[in-house]
């Protein structure tokens, strides 16, 4: 309770913080600091950042669509791959994508399951474009890329805009000023970051008790900074 209470108080402070026009950006970065800190208590020492964050989301976020494949990202990948082996997947994917209409707000339940993609993905071409594979298009991994942009560059990838009433991730269309085309922008709203922290704390409380885990065992304390 002492450990989790510390982070609950930090969440309250983050929620009440104002940073002018950068409020959403800075709040997201601070929420990610909470996620980073909590994830240390449930991963092995020297676990890489990607594995640590994605593992935390997998087990402690209760995010229903984290394994879904982002349809716009898949479409973008397929437009770069002329190989006929991808014809079945291309036809299936483009058919679904054509049902998205400009002006709509699209939820992640319209994205593909990884099984839907794997059934149509050529088995002998695991990485058709440079090092990209199917799993890179899953939301759990896109969120990690999003996290890296926020933490290391103080910016969000893409050009998506938040709508106050939306706390679950979504897509919206963005028109091209030079012609009548448009792109689909993926948005992970500020409220979603907050909810990841709240859910993580709730699930960790039960996990620590059931597993007899002392979270303080996974941090270094003392006057000297080098292990």
PDB file of C-alpha atoms in Angstrom:
ATOM      1  CA  UNK A   1       0.000   0.000   0.000  1.00  0.00           C
ATOM      2  CA  UNK A   2       2.873   2.367   0.726  1.00  0.00           C
ATOM      3  CA  UNK A   3       4.475   1.645  -2.641  1.00  0.00           C
ATOM      4  CA  UNK A   4       1.308   1.905  -4.741  1.00  0.00           C
ATOM      5  CA  UNK A   5       0.032   4.835  -2.687  1.00  0.00           C
ATOM      6  CA  UNK A   6       3.127   6.777  -3.745  1.00  0.00           C
ATOM      7  CA  UNK A   7       2.196   6.388  -7.418  1.00  0.00           C
ATOM      8  CA  UNK A   8      -1.487   7.099  -6.812  1.00  0.00           C
ATOM      9  CA  UNK A   9      -0.499  10.443  -5.317  1.00  0.00           C
ATOM     10  CA  UNK A  10       1.767  11.130  -8.301  1.00  0.00           C
ATOM     11  CA  UNK A  11      -1.155  10.477 -10.652  1.00  0.00           C
ATOM     12  CA  UNK A  12      -3.248  13.033  -8.792  1.00  0.00           C
ATOM     13  CA  UNK A  13      -0.462  15.577  -9.159  1.00  0.00           C
ATOM     14  CA  UNK A  14      -0.083  14.852 -12.872  1.00  0.00           C
ATOM     15  CA  UNK A  15      -3.834  15.193 -13.412  1.00  0.00           C
ATOM     16  CA  UNK A  16      -3.801  18.601 -11.766  1.00  0.00           C
ATOM     17  CA  UNK A  17      -0.721  19.902 -13.538  1.00  0.00           C
ATOM     18  CA  UNK A  18      -0.966  22.568 -16.228  1.00  0.00           C
ATOM     19  CA  UNK A  19       1.771  23.371 -18.727  1.00  0.00           C
ATOM     20  CA  UNK A  20       0.055  25.799 -21.073  1.00  0.00           C
ATOM     21  CA  UNK A  21      -0.135  24.591 -24.669  1.00  0.00           C
ATOM     22  CA  UNK A  22       2.140  21.643 -23.777  1.00  0.00           C
ATOM     23  CA  UNK A  23      -0.148  20.242 -21.051  1.00  0.00           C
ATOM     24  CA  UNK A  24      -1.151  17.097 -22.925  1.00  0.00           C
ATOM     25  CA  UNK A  25       2.371  16.408 -24.131  1.00  0.00           C
ATOM     26  CA  UNK A  26       3.959  16.805 -20.707  1.00  0.00           C
ATOM     27  CA  UNK A  27       1.233  14.857 -18.927  1.00  0.00           C
ATOM     28  CA  UNK A  28       1.785  11.928 -21.287  1.00  0.00           C
ATOM     29  CA  UNK A  29       5.521  11.993 -20.623  1.00  0.00           C
ATOM     30  CA  UNK A  30       4.873  11.995 -16.865  1.00  0.00           C
ATOM     31  CA  UNK A  31       2.362   9.140 -17.155  1.00  0.00           C
ATOM     32  CA  UNK A  32       5.001   7.169 -19.043  1.00  0.00           C
ATOM     33  CA  UNK A  33       7.368   7.787 -16.142  1.00  0.00           C
ATOM     34  CA  UNK A  34       4.848   6.044 -13.889  1.00  0.00           C
ATOM     35  CA  UNK A  35       4.538   3.132 -16.325  1.00  0.00           C
ATOM     36  CA  UNK A  36       8.327   2.839 -16.518  1.00  0.00           C
ATOM     37  CA  UNK A  37       8.680   2.834 -12.750  1.00  0.00           C
ATOM     38  CA  UNK A  38       5.897   0.299 -12.148  1.00  0.00           C
ATOM     39  CA  UNK A  39       7.201  -2.038 -14.848  1.00  0.00           C
ATOM     40  CA  UNK A  40      10.538  -2.395 -13.038  1.00  0.00           C
ATOM     41  CA  UNK A  41       8.838  -4.237 -10.190  1.00  0.00           C
ATOM     42  CA  UNK A  42       7.570  -7.086 -12.389  1.00  0.00           C
ATOM     43  CA  UNK A  43      10.443  -7.762 -14.799  1.00  0.00           C
ATOM     44  CA  UNK A  44      13.809  -9.427 -14.425  1.00  0.00           C
ATOM     45  CA  UNK A  45      16.921  -7.288 -13.938  1.00  0.00           C
ATOM     46  CA  UNK A  46      18.567  -6.077 -17.165  1.00  0.00           C
ATOM     47  CA  UNK A  47      15.389  -6.630 -19.178  1.00  0.00           C
ATOM     48  CA  UNK A  48      15.429  -4.369 -22.248  1.00  0.00           C
ATOM     49  CA  UNK A  49      13.132  -1.358 -22.363  1.00  0.00           C
ATOM     50  CA  UNK A  50      10.952  -2.701 -25.181  1.00  0.00           C
ATOM     51  CA  UNK A  51      10.405  -6.052 -23.518  1.00  0.00           C
ATOM     52  CA  UNK A  52       9.804  -4.429 -20.135  1.00  0.00           C
ATOM     53  CA  UNK A  53       7.181  -1.968 -21.373  1.00  0.00           C
ATOM     54  CA  UNK A  54       5.381  -4.344 -23.732  1.00  0.00           C
ATOM     55  CA  UNK A  55       5.330  -7.057 -21.066  1.00  0.00           C
ATOM     56  CA  UNK A  56       3.809  -4.631 -18.583  1.00  0.00           C
ATOM     57  CA  UNK A  57       1.084  -3.729 -21.089  1.00  0.00           C
ATOM     58  CA  UNK A  58       0.440  -7.382 -21.839  1.00  0.00           C
ATOM     59  CA  UNK A  59      -0.086  -8.421 -18.226  1.00  0.00           C
ATOM     60  CA  UNK A  60      -1.176  -5.290 -16.360  1.00  0.00           C
ATOM     61  CA  UNK A  61      -3.013  -2.941 -18.732  1.00  0.00           C
ATOM     62  CA  UNK A  62      -6.185  -4.891 -19.554  1.00  0.00           C
ATOM     63  CA  UNK A  63      -5.945  -3.247 -22.999  1.00  0.00           C
ATOM     64  CA  UNK A  64      -8.360  -5.206 -25.159  1.00  0.00           C
ATOM     65  CA  UNK A  65      -6.898  -4.246 -28.525  1.00  0.00           C
ATOM     66  CA  UNK A  66      -3.177  -4.240 -27.810  1.00  0.00           C
ATOM     67  CA  UNK A  67      -2.586  -7.259 -30.087  1.00  0.00           C
ATOM     68  CA  UNK A  68      -4.594  -5.879 -33.009  1.00  0.00           C
ATOM     69  CA  UNK A  69      -2.792  -4.974 -36.239  1.00  0.00           C
ATOM     70  CA  UNK A  70      -3.162  -1.308 -37.186  1.00  0.00           C
ATOM     71  CA  UNK A  71      -5.012  -1.367 -40.502  1.00  0.00           C
ATOM     72  CA  UNK A  72      -3.591   1.937 -41.862  1.00  0.00           C
ATOM     73  CA  UNK A  73      -0.060   0.828 -41.002  1.00  0.00           C
ATOM     74  CA  UNK A  74      -0.646  -2.533 -42.688  1.00  0.00           C
ATOM     75  CA  UNK A  75      -2.033  -0.819 -45.791  1.00  0.00           C
ATOM     76  CA  UNK A  76       1.017   1.428 -45.902  1.00  0.00           C
ATOM     77  CA  UNK A  77       3.321  -1.599 -45.671  1.00  0.00           C
ATOM     78  CA  UNK A  78       1.459  -3.460 -48.424  1.00  0.00           C
ATOM     79  CA  UNK A  79       1.671  -0.503 -50.803  1.00  0.00           C
ATOM     80  CA  UNK A  80       5.449  -0.829 -50.510  1.00  0.00           C
ATOM     81  CA  UNK A  81       5.448  -4.564 -51.334  1.00  0.00           C
ATOM     82  CA  UNK A  82       4.788  -5.443 -55.009  1.00  0.00           C
ATOM     83  CA  UNK A  83       5.325  -9.192 -54.461  1.00  0.00           C
ATOM     84  CA  UNK A  84       2.342 -11.223 -55.838  1.00  0.00           C
ATOM     85  CA  UNK A  85       2.560 -13.525 -52.813  1.00  0.00           C
ATOM     86  CA  UNK A  86       0.830 -10.753 -50.852  1.00  0.00           C
ATOM     87  CA  UNK A  87      -2.081 -10.439 -53.302  1.00  0.00           C
ATOM     88  CA  UNK A  88      -4.597 -12.245 -51.065  1.00  0.00           C
ATOM     89  CA  UNK A  89      -3.692 -10.202 -48.003  1.00  0.00           C
ATOM     90  CA  UNK A  90      -3.614  -7.006 -50.061  1.00  0.00           C
ATOM     91  CA  UNK A  91      -7.085  -7.593 -51.514  1.00  0.00           C
ATOM     92  CA  UNK A  92      -8.553  -8.475 -48.106  1.00  0.00           C
ATOM     93  CA  UNK A  93      -6.922  -5.531 -46.337  1.00  0.00           C
ATOM     94  CA  UNK A  94      -7.745  -2.913 -48.969  1.00  0.00           C
ATOM     95  CA  UNK A  95     -11.348  -4.122 -49.036  1.00  0.00           C
ATOM     96  CA  UNK A  96     -11.724  -3.429 -45.322  1.00  0.00           C
ATOM     97  CA  UNK A  97      -9.836  -0.159 -45.492  1.00  0.00           C
ATOM     98  CA  UNK A  98     -12.088   1.152 -48.270  1.00  0.00           C
ATOM     99  CA  UNK A  99     -14.982   0.962 -45.793  1.00  0.00           C
ATOM    100  CA  UNK A 100     -13.404   3.717 -43.683  1.00  0.00           C
ATOM    101  CA  UNK A 101     -14.804   7.093 -44.689  1.00  0.00           C
ATOM    102  CA  UNK A 102     -13.351  10.548 -44.187  1.00  0.00           C
ATOM    103  CA  UNK A 103     -14.874  12.343 -41.206  1.00  0.00           C
ATOM    104  CA  UNK A 104     -15.434   9.197 -39.184  1.00  0.00           C
ATOM    105  CA  UNK A 105     -13.810   8.461 -35.845  1.00  0.00           C
ATOM    106  CA  UNK A 106     -12.627   4.847 -36.097  1.00  0.00           C
ATOM    107  CA  UNK A 107     -12.113   2.689 -33.006  1.00  0.00           C
ATOM    108  CA  UNK A 108      -9.462  -0.003 -32.759  1.00  0.00           C
ATOM    109  CA  UNK A 109     -12.073  -2.763 -32.959  1.00  0.00           C
ATOM    110  CA  UNK A 110     -12.020  -2.077 -36.724  1.00  0.00           C
ATOM    111  CA  UNK A 111      -8.381  -3.152 -36.863  1.00  0.00           C
ATOM    112  CA  UNK A 112      -7.364  -6.698 -37.807  1.00  0.00           C
ATOM    113  CA  UNK A 113      -6.560  -9.510 -35.416  1.00  0.00           C
ATOM    114  CA  UNK A 114      -3.125 -10.964 -35.861  1.00  0.00           C
ATOM    115  CA  UNK A 115      -4.692 -14.314 -36.821  1.00  0.00           C
ATOM    116  CA  UNK A 116      -6.570 -12.662 -39.691  1.00  0.00           C
ATOM    117  CA  UNK A 117      -3.289 -11.335 -41.031  1.00  0.00           C
ATOM    118  CA  UNK A 118      -1.214 -14.447 -40.424  1.00  0.00           C
ATOM    119  CA  UNK A 119      -3.673 -16.645 -42.317  1.00  0.00           C
ATOM    120  CA  UNK A 120      -3.002 -14.563 -45.429  1.00  0.00           C
ATOM    121  CA  UNK A 121       0.656 -13.709 -44.876  1.00  0.00           C
ATOM    122  CA  UNK A 122       3.163 -15.698 -47.015  1.00  0.00           C
ATOM    123  CA  UNK A 123       4.974 -18.116 -44.721  1.00  0.00           C
ATOM    124  CA  UNK A 124       8.300 -17.852 -46.514  1.00  0.00           C
ATOM    125  CA  UNK A 125       8.469 -14.033 -46.280  1.00  0.00           C
ATOM    126  CA  UNK A 126       8.676 -13.148 -42.567  1.00  0.00           C
ATOM    127  CA  UNK A 127      10.233  -9.705 -43.199  1.00  0.00           C
ATOM    128  CA  UNK A 128       9.193  -8.369 -46.616  1.00  0.00           C
ATOM    129  CA  UNK A 129      10.498  -4.823 -46.145  1.00  0.00           C
ATOM    130  CA  UNK A 130      13.824  -4.271 -44.430  1.00  0.00           C
ATOM    131  CA  UNK A 131      13.356  -5.534 -40.854  1.00  0.00           C
ATOM    132  CA  UNK A 132       9.586  -5.048 -40.536  1.00  0.00           C
ATOM    133  CA  UNK A 133       7.507  -8.042 -39.488  1.00  0.00           C
ATOM    134  CA  UNK A 134       3.840  -8.510 -38.575  1.00  0.00           C
ATOM    135  CA  UNK A 135       4.292  -7.958 -34.851  1.00  0.00           C
ATOM    136  CA  UNK A 136       5.732  -4.481 -35.401  1.00  0.00           C
ATOM    137  CA  UNK A 137       2.263  -3.376 -36.572  1.00  0.00           C
ATOM    138  CA  UNK A 138       0.542  -4.487 -33.368  1.00  0.00           C
ATOM    139  CA  UNK A 139      -0.643  -1.691 -31.106  1.00  0.00           C
ATOM    140  CA  UNK A 140       1.468  -2.868 -28.197  1.00  0.00           C
ATOM    141  CA  UNK A 141       4.580  -2.245 -30.305  1.00  0.00           C
ATOM    142  CA  UNK A 142       3.239   0.933 -31.905  1.00  0.00           C
ATOM    143  CA  UNK A 143       2.618   2.246 -28.400  1.00  0.00           C
ATOM    144  CA  UNK A 144       6.263   1.569 -27.560  1.00  0.00           C
ATOM    145  CA  UNK A 145       7.339   3.585 -30.611  1.00  0.00           C
ATOM    146  CA  UNK A 146       4.954   6.309 -29.498  1.00  0.00           C
ATOM    147  CA  UNK A 147       6.521   6.194 -26.041  1.00  0.00           C
ATOM    148  CA  UNK A 148      10.013   6.575 -27.485  1.00  0.00           C
ATOM    149  CA  UNK A 149       9.035   9.665 -29.485  1.00  0.00           C
ATOM    150  CA  UNK A 150       7.567  11.264 -26.374  1.00  0.00           C
ATOM    151  CA  UNK A 151      10.415  10.372 -24.031  1.00  0.00           C
ATOM    152  CA  UNK A 152      13.369  10.931 -26.366  1.00  0.00           C
ATOM    153  CA  UNK A 153      12.107  13.629 -28.731  1.00  0.00           C
ATOM    154  CA  UNK A 154       9.350  15.387 -26.723  1.00  0.00           C
ATOM    155  CA  UNK A 155       6.912  14.982 -29.616  1.00  0.00           C
ATOM    156  CA  UNK A 156       4.209  12.583 -30.747  1.00  0.00           C
ATOM    157  CA  UNK A 157       4.490  10.646 -34.011  1.00  0.00           C
ATOM    158  CA  UNK A 158       1.983  11.520 -36.704  1.00  0.00           C
ATOM    159  CA  UNK A 159      -0.370  14.492 -36.866  1.00  0.00           C
ATOM    160  CA  UNK A 160      -3.324  13.199 -34.879  1.00  0.00           C
ATOM    161  CA  UNK A 161      -5.565  15.478 -32.812  1.00  0.00           C
ATOM    162  CA  UNK A 162      -7.286  14.640 -29.547  1.00  0.00           C
ATOM    163  CA  UNK A 163     -10.991  15.116 -28.989  1.00  0.00           C
ATOM    164  CA  UNK A 164     -11.910  15.724 -25.369  1.00  0.00           C
ATOM    165  CA  UNK A 165     -14.668  13.100 -25.286  1.00  0.00           C
ATOM    166  CA  UNK A 166     -12.368  10.331 -26.558  1.00  0.00           C
ATOM    167  CA  UNK A 167     -10.253   8.503 -23.989  1.00  0.00           C
ATOM    168  CA  UNK A 168      -9.867   5.234 -25.898  1.00  0.00           C
ATOM    169  CA  UNK A 169      -7.400   5.159 -28.824  1.00  0.00           C
ATOM    170  CA  UNK A 170      -8.893   5.992 -32.206  1.00  0.00           C
ATOM    171  CA  UNK A 171      -8.186   7.071 -35.786  1.00  0.00           C
ATOM    172  CA  UNK A 172      -9.358  10.189 -37.568  1.00  0.00           C
ATOM    173  CA  UNK A 173      -8.803  11.381 -41.116  1.00  0.00           C
ATOM    174  CA  UNK A 174      -6.553  14.296 -41.979  1.00  0.00           C
ATOM    175  CA  UNK A 175      -6.912  15.979 -45.371  1.00  0.00           C
ATOM    176  CA  UNK A 176      -4.029  16.837 -47.658  1.00  0.00           C
ATOM    177  CA  UNK A 177      -4.026  20.547 -48.484  1.00  0.00           C
ATOM    178  CA  UNK A 178      -2.478  19.941 -51.908  1.00  0.00           C
ATOM    179  CA  UNK A 179      -5.210  17.643 -53.229  1.00  0.00           C
ATOM    180  CA  UNK A 180      -8.349  15.815 -52.135  1.00  0.00           C
ATOM    181  CA  UNK A 181      -6.542  12.865 -50.565  1.00  0.00           C
ATOM    182  CA  UNK A 182      -6.385  12.205 -46.837  1.00  0.00           C
ATOM    183  CA  UNK A 183      -4.509  10.127 -44.304  1.00  0.00           C
ATOM    184  CA  UNK A 184      -5.634   8.264 -41.216  1.00  0.00           C
ATOM    185  CA  UNK A 185      -3.987   9.414 -38.002  1.00  0.00           C
ATOM    186  CA  UNK A 186      -3.675   7.113 -34.986  1.00  0.00           C
ATOM    187  CA  UNK A 187      -4.292   8.832 -31.641  1.00  0.00           C
ATOM    188  CA  UNK A 188      -3.515   7.558 -28.139  1.00  0.00           C
ATOM    189  CA  UNK A 189      -5.313  10.206 -26.022  1.00  0.00           C
ATOM    190  CA  UNK A 190      -4.082  11.587 -22.709  1.00  0.00           C
ATOM    191  CA  UNK A 191      -6.947   9.900 -20.870  1.00  0.00           C
ATOM    192  CA  UNK A 192      -5.765   6.551 -22.209  1.00  0.00           C
ATOM    193  CA  UNK A 193      -2.304   7.089 -20.686  1.00  0.00           C
ATOM    194  CA  UNK A 194      -3.924   7.923 -17.357  1.00  0.00           C
ATOM    195  CA  UNK A 195      -6.104   4.818 -17.513  1.00  0.00           C
ATOM    196  CA  UNK A 196      -3.095   2.599 -18.221  1.00  0.00           C
ATOM    197  CA  UNK A 197      -1.564   3.816 -14.942  1.00  0.00           C
ATOM    198  CA  UNK A 198      -4.789   3.408 -12.942  1.00  0.00           C
ATOM    199  CA  UNK A 199      -5.408  -0.103 -14.265  1.00  0.00           C
ATOM    200  CA  UNK A 200      -1.767  -1.061 -13.756  1.00  0.00           C
ATOM    201  CA  UNK A 201      -1.880  -0.025 -10.103  1.00  0.00           C
ATOM    202  CA  UNK A 202      -5.131  -1.918  -9.534  1.00  0.00           C
ATOM    203  CA  UNK A 203      -3.843  -5.117 -11.123  1.00  0.00           C
ATOM    204  CA  UNK A 204      -0.441  -4.886  -9.430  1.00  0.00           C
ATOM    205  CA  UNK A 205      -2.013  -4.606  -5.989  1.00  0.00           C
ATOM    206  CA  UNK A 206      -3.611  -8.040  -6.368  1.00  0.00           C
ATOM    207  CA  UNK A 207      -0.559  -9.450  -8.136  1.00  0.00           C
ATOM    208  CA  UNK A 208       1.882  -8.459  -5.370  1.00  0.00           C
ATOM    209  CA  UNK A 209      -0.318  -9.962  -2.663  1.00  0.00           C
ATOM    210  CA  UNK A 210      -1.068 -13.173  -4.513  1.00  0.00           C
ATOM    211  CA  UNK A 211       2.556 -13.653  -5.554  1.00  0.00           C
ATOM    212  CA  UNK A 212       4.042 -12.504  -2.215  1.00  0.00           C
ATOM    213  CA  UNK A 213       6.152  -9.965  -4.069  1.00  0.00           C
ATOM    214  CA  UNK A 214       7.794  -7.002  -2.376  1.00  0.00           C
ATOM    215  CA  UNK A 215       8.124  -4.334  -5.114  1.00  0.00           C
ATOM    216  CA  UNK A 216      10.865  -2.527  -3.182  1.00  0.00           C
ATOM    217  CA  UNK A 217      13.168  -5.506  -3.784  1.00  0.00           C
ATOM    218  CA  UNK A 218      13.494  -4.439  -7.420  1.00  0.00           C
ATOM    219  CA  UNK A 219      14.921  -0.970  -6.845  1.00  0.00           C
ATOM    220  CA  UNK A 220      18.276   0.288  -5.627  1.00  0.00           C
ATOM    221  CA  UNK A 221      18.395   2.590  -2.594  1.00  0.00           C
ATOM    222  CA  UNK A 222      21.261   4.315  -0.808  1.00  0.00           C
ATOM    223  CA  UNK A 223      23.749   7.129  -1.164  1.00  0.00           C
ATOM    224  CA  UNK A 224      25.783   5.588  -3.990  1.00  0.00           C
ATOM    225  CA  UNK A 225      24.345   5.677  -7.487  1.00  0.00           C
ATOM    226  CA  UNK A 226      26.411   2.899  -9.092  1.00  0.00           C
ATOM    227  CA  UNK A 227      25.348  -0.676  -8.343  1.00  0.00           C
TER     228      UNK A 227
END
